[in-house]
Every structure is written in structure tokens, then in C-alpha cells.
PDB file of C-alpha atoms in Angstrom:
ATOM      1  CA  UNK A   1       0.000   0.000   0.000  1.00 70.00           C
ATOM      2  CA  UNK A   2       1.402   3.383  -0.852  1.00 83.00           C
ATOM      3  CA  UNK A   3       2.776   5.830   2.003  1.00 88.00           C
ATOM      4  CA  UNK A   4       0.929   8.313   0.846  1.00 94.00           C
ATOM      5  CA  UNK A   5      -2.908   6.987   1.518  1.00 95.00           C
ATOM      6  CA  UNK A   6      -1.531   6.890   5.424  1.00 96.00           C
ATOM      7  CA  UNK A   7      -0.055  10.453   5.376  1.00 96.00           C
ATOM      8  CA  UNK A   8      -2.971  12.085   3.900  1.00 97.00           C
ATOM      9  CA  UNK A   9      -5.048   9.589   6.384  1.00 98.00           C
ATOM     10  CA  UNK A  10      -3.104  11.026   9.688  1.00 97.00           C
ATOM     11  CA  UNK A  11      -3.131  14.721   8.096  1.00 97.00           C
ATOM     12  CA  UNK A  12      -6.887  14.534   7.446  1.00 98.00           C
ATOM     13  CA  UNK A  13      -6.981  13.117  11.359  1.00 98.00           C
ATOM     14  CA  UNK A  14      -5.096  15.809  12.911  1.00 97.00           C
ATOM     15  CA  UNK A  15      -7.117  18.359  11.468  1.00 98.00           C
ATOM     16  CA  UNK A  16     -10.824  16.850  12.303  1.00 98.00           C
ATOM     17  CA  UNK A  17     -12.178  18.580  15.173  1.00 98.00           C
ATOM     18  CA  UNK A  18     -14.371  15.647  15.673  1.00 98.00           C
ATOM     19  CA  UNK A  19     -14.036  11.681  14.380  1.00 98.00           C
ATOM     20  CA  UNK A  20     -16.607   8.702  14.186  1.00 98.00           C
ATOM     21  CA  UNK A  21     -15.444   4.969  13.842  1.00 96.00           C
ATOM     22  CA  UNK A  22     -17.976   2.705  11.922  1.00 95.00           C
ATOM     23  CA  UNK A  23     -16.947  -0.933  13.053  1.00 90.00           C
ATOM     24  CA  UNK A  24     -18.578  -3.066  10.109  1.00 90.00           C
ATOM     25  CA  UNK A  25     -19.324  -6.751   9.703  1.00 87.00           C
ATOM     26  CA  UNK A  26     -15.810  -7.373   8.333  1.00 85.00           C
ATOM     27  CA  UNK A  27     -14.635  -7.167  12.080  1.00 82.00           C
ATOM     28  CA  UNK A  28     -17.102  -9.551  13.401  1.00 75.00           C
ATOM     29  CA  UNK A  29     -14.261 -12.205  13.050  1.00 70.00           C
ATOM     30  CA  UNK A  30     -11.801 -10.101  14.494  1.00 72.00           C
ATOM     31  CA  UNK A  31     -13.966  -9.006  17.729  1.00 68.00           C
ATOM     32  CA  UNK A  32     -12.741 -12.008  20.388  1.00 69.00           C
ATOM     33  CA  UNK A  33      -9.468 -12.321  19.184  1.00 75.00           C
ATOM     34  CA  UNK A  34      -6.429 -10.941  21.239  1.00 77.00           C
ATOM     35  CA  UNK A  35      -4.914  -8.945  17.651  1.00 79.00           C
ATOM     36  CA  UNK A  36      -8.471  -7.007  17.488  1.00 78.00           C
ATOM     37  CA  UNK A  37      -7.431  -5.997  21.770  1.00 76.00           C
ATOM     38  CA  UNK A  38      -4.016  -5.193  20.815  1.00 82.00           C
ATOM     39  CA  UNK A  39      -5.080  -2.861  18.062  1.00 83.00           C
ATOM     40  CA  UNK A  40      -7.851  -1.044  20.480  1.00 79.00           C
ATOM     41  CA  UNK A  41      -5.051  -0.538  22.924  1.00 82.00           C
ATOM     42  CA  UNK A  42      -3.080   0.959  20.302  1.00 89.00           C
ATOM     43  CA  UNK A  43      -5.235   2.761  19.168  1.00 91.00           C
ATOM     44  CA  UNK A  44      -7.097   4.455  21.939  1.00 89.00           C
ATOM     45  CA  UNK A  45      -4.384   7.122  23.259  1.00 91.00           C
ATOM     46  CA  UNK A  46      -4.697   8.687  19.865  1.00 92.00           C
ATOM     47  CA  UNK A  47      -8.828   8.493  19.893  1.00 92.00           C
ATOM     48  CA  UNK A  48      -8.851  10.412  23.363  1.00 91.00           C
ATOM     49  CA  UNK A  49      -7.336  12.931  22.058  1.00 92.00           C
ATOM     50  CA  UNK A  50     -10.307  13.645  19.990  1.00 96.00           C
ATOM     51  CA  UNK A  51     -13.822  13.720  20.324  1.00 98.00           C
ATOM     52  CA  UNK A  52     -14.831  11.225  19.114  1.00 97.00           C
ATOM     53  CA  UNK A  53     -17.616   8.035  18.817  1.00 97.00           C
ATOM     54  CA  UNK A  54     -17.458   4.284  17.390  1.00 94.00           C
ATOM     55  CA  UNK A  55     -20.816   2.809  16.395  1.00 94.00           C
ATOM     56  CA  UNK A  56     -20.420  -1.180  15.308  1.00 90.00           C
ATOM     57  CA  UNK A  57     -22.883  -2.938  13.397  1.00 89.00           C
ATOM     58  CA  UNK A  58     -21.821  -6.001  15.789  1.00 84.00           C
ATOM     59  CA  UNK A  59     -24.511  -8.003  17.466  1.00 81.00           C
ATOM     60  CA  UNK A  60     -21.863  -9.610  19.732  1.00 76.00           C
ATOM     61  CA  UNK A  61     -22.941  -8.936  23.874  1.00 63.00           C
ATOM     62  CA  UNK A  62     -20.065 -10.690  25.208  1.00 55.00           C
ATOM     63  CA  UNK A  63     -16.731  -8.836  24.162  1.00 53.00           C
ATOM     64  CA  UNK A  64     -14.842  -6.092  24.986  1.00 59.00           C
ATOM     65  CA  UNK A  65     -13.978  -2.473  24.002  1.00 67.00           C
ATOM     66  CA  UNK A  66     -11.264  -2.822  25.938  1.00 70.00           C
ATOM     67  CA  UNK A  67      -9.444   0.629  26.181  1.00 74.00           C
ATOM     68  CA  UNK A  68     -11.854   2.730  24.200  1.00 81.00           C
ATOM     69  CA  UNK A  69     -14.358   4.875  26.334  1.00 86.00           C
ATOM     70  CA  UNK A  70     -17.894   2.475  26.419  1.00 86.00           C
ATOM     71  CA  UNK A  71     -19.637   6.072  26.689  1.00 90.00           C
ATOM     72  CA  UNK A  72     -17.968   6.407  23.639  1.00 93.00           C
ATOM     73  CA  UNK A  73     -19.185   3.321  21.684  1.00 91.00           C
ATOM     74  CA  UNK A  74     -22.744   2.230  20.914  1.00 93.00           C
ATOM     75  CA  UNK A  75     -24.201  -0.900  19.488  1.00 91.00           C
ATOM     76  CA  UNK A  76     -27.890  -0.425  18.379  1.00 93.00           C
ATOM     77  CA  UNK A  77     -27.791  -3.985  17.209  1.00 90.00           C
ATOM     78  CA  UNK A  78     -27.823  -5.412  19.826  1.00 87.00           C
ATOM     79  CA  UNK A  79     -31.212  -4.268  20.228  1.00 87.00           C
ATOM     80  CA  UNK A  80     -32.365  -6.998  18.362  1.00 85.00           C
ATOM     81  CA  UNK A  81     -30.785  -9.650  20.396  1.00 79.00           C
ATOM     82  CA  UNK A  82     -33.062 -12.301  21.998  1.00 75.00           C
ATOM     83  CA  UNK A  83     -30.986 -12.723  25.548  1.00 80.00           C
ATOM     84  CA  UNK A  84     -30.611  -9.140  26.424  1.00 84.00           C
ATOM     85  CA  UNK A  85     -31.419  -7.557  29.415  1.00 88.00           C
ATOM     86  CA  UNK A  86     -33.829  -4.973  30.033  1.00 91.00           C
ATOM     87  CA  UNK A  87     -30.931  -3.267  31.782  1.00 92.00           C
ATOM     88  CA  UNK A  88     -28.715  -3.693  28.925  1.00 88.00           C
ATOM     89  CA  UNK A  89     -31.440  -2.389  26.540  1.00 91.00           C
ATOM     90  CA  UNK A  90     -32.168   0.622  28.231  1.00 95.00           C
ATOM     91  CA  UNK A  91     -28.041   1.012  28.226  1.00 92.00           C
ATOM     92  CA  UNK A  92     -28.059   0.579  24.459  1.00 92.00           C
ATOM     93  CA  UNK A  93     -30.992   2.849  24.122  1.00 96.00           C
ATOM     94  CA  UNK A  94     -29.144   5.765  25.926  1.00 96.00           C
ATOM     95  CA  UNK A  95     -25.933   5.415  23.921  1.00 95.00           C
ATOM     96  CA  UNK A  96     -27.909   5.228  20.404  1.00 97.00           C
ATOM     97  CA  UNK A  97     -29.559   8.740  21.649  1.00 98.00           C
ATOM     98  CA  UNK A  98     -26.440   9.868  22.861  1.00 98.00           C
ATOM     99  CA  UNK A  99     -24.923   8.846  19.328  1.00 98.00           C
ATOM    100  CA  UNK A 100     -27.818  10.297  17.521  1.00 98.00           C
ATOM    101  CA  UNK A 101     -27.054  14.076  19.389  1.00 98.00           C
ATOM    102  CA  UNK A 102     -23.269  13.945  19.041  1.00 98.00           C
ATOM    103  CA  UNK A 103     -23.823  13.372  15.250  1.00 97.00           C
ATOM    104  CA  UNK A 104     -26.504  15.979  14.965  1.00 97.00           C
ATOM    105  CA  UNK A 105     -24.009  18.389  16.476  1.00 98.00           C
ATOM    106  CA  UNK A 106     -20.948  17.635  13.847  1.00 98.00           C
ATOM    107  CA  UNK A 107     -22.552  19.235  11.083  1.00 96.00           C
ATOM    108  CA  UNK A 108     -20.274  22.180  10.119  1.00 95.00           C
ATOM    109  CA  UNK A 109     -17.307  20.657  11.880  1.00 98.00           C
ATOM    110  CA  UNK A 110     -14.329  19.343  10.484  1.00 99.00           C
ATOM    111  CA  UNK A 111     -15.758  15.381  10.646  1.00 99.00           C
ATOM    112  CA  UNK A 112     -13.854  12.372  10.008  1.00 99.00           C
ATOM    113  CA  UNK A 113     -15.537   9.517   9.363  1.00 99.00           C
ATOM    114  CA  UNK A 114     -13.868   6.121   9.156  1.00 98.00           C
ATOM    115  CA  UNK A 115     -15.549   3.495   7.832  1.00 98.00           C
ATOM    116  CA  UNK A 116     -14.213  -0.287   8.772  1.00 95.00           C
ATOM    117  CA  UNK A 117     -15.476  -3.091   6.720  1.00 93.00           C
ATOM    118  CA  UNK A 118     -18.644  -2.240   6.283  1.00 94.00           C
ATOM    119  CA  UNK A 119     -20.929  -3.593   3.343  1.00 91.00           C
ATOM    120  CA  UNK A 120     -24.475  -4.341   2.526  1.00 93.00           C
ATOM    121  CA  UNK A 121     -25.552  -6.431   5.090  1.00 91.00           C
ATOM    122  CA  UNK A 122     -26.815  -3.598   7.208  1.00 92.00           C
ATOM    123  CA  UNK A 123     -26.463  -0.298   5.498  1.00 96.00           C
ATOM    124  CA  UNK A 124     -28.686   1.816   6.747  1.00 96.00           C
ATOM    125  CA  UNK A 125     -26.735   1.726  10.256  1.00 96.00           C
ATOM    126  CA  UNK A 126     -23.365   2.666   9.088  1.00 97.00           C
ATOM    127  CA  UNK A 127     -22.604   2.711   5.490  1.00 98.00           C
ATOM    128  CA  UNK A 128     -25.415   5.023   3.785  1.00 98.00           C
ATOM    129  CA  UNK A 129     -25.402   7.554   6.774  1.00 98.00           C
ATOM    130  CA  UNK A 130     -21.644   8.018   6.622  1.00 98.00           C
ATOM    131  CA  UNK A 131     -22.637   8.672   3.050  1.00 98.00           C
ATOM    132  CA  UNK A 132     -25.031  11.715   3.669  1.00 98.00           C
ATOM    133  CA  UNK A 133     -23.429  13.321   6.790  1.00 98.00           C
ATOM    134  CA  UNK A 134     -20.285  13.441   4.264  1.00 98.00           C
ATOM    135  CA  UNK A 135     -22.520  14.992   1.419  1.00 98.00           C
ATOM    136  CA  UNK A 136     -24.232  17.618   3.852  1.00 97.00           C
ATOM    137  CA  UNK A 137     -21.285  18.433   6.035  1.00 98.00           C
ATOM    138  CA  UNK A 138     -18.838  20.204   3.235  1.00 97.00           C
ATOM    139  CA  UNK A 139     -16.112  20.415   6.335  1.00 98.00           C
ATOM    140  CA  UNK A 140     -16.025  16.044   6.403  1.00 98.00           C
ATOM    141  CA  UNK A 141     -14.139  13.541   4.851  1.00 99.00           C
ATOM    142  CA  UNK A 142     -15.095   9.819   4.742  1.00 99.00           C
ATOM    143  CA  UNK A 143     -12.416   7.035   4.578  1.00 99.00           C
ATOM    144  CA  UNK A 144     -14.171   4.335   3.532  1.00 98.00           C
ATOM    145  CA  UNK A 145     -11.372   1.068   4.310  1.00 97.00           C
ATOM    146  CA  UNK A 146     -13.141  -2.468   2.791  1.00 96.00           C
ATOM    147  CA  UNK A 147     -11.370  -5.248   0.950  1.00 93.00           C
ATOM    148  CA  UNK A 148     -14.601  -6.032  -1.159  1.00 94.00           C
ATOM    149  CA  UNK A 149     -16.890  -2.901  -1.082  1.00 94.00           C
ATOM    150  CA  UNK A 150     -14.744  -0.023  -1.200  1.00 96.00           C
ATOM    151  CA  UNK A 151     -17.011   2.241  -3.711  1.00 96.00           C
ATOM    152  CA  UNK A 152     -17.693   5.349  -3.092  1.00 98.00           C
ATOM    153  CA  UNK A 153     -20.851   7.324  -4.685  1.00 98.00           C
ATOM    154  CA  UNK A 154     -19.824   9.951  -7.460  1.00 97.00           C
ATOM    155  CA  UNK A 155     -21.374  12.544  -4.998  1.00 98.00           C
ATOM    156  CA  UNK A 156     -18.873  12.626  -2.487  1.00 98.00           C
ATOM    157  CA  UNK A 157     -15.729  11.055  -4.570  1.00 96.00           C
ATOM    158  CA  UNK A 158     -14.155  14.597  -3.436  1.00 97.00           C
ATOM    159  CA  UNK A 159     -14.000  14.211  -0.087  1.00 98.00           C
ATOM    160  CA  UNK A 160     -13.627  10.482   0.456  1.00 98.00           C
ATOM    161  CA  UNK A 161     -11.203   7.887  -0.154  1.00 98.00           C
ATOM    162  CA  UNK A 162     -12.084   4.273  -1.183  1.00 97.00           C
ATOM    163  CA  UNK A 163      -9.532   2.203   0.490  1.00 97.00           C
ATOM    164  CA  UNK A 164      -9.262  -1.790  -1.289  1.00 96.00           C
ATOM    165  CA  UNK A 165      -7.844  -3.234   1.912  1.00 95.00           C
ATOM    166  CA  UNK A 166      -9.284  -5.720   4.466  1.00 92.00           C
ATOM    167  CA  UNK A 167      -9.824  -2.621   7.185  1.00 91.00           C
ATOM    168  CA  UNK A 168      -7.684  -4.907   9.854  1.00 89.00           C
ATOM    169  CA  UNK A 169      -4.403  -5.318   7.718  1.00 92.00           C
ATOM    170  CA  UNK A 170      -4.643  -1.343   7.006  1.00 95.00           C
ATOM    171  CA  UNK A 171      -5.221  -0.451  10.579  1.00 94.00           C
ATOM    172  CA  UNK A 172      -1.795  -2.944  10.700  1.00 93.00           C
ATOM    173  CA  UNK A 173      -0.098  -1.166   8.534  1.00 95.00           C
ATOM    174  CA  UNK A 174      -1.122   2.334   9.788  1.00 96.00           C
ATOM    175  CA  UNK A 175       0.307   1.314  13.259  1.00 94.00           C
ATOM    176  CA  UNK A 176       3.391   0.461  11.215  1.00 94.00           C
ATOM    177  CA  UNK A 177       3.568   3.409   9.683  1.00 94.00           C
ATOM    178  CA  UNK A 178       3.131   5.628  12.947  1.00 93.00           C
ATOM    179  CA  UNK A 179       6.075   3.555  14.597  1.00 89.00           C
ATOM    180  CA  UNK A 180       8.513   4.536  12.065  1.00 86.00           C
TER     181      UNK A 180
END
């Protein structure tokens, strides 16, 4: 992968006032496994430095966010879960409102959206809204990372970049890259 996609990448980070994280369904195989943990602790000094918010289209109850803010994460699917608790649902509930505001409030901000393996299993959670908030926020730029459904609609091919890269060997290769 060429140096360049990460430079721009970190540039475009440093200057985004605020960042949101969509975790898609090509992490769902990722989500127990001790790499995914390692990468979240890697990551998360650089996330708390921004404000920031992850939603995952992840029905899994029974994992970890390990060093990422949960106030900072939400999972709407698990909504739809059949052994949830009503104290877990109403905790779900809160963070998709919470979610819902914090987005609301980015428009006219310099936004950062980074897509992670989404496709079209789900996207109406995480793929097609990235889509408009890029297209109605002029101050945004969408990464979108997927090795199968990179595309990116014509409308906002200005301000986004299509990454062709399984999202977990270029968040691999990003840490790399920041090392050096």
C-alpha cells in the first residue's frame, strides 16, 4: 500500500475537530481475538485525544472495548438480540440517543468519518449515513477502508477515499507506519 494513503489519512486526522469509527461486519471475526485488543489498545491514546464516537454494526454482547471509552461506543444492534437484558437495553438505548445528538451536532465541523469493513448487510446503520453526513457536512471527509466494497458514490468522490484493503491489515499497517 502506498505511504501516501496513510499520510494524507493522519493529516486529514489531525485536522478533524471531531471523528466517528464505523466498526462493520468485516470485524465480526476479528472481535474475540487478542490482535483485534491489541489494536484497540493501540489505538485508543490517539482516539482520546479527539472527540470522538465508534458505532459497530456487531450483534456480539459478550466482548470487549477494551481501552476505548464504552460512553464512547454504541451498538444499536444489539437491540435486536433475543438474551438481552432490560438493563442492557435501556443502556443501548441511551448510547444510540447519545450517538444520535453527538452526530446531529458535527454538522459544520471538520468530521472524520472512518468506515471499517462495512458492506451491505446492514447499510442503513453505518454505510449510507456516513454517506449523507459526508454529502451535507462540506467540512467532512469519509475514509471508507473495505477489501470487497470499497465504492464510493460519485457525490462525495471529493472528499472520500475508497480504500481496497481488508480494514484490519490497514489499521496494521497504519500502526506500522506511525512507529517509524
Amino acid at each position: 500500500m502506498e505511504k501516501q494513503i496513510f499520510s494524507d489519512f493522519i493529516d486529514k486526522y489531525r485536522d478533524a475537530e471531531m471523528v466517528v469509527i464505523g466498526i462493520g461486519e468485516e470485524w465480526n471475526a476479528y472481535l474475540e481475538k487478542q490482535e483485534y485488543q491489541d489494536l484497540l489498545a493501540f489505538y485508543a491514546p490517539y482516539l482520546e485525544k479527539k472527540n470522538y464516537f465508534c458505532i459497530t454494526s456487531s450483534k456480539k454482547n459478550d466482548f470487549s472495548w477494551g481501552s476505548l471509552n464504552p460512553k464512547r461506543v454504541v451498538q444499536p444492534l444489539l437491540l435486536e438480540a433475543e438474551q438481552i437484558t432490560s438493563e442492557k437495553k435501556e443502556e443501548v438505548e441511551k448510547q444510540w440517543d447519545l450517538y444520535n445528538k453527538w452526530l446531529s451536532a458535527t454538522l459544520n465541523k471538520k468530521l472524520m468519518l472512518i468506515e471499517l469493513g462495512e458492506g451491505f448487510l446492514i447499510p442503513n446503520l453505518i454505510r449510507w449515513p456516513f454517506e449523507k453526513v459526508t454529502f451535507i457536512n462540506q467540512k467532512s471527509v469519509l475514509y471508507r477502508i473495505n477489501g470487497q466494497l470499497p465504492q464510493l458514490p460519485e457525490n462525495i468522490s471529493e472528499r472520500a477515499a475508497a480504500v481496497s484493503e481488508s480494514s484490519y491489515d490497514f489499521l496494521q499497517e497504519l500502526k506500522k507506519f506511525l512507529a517509524q
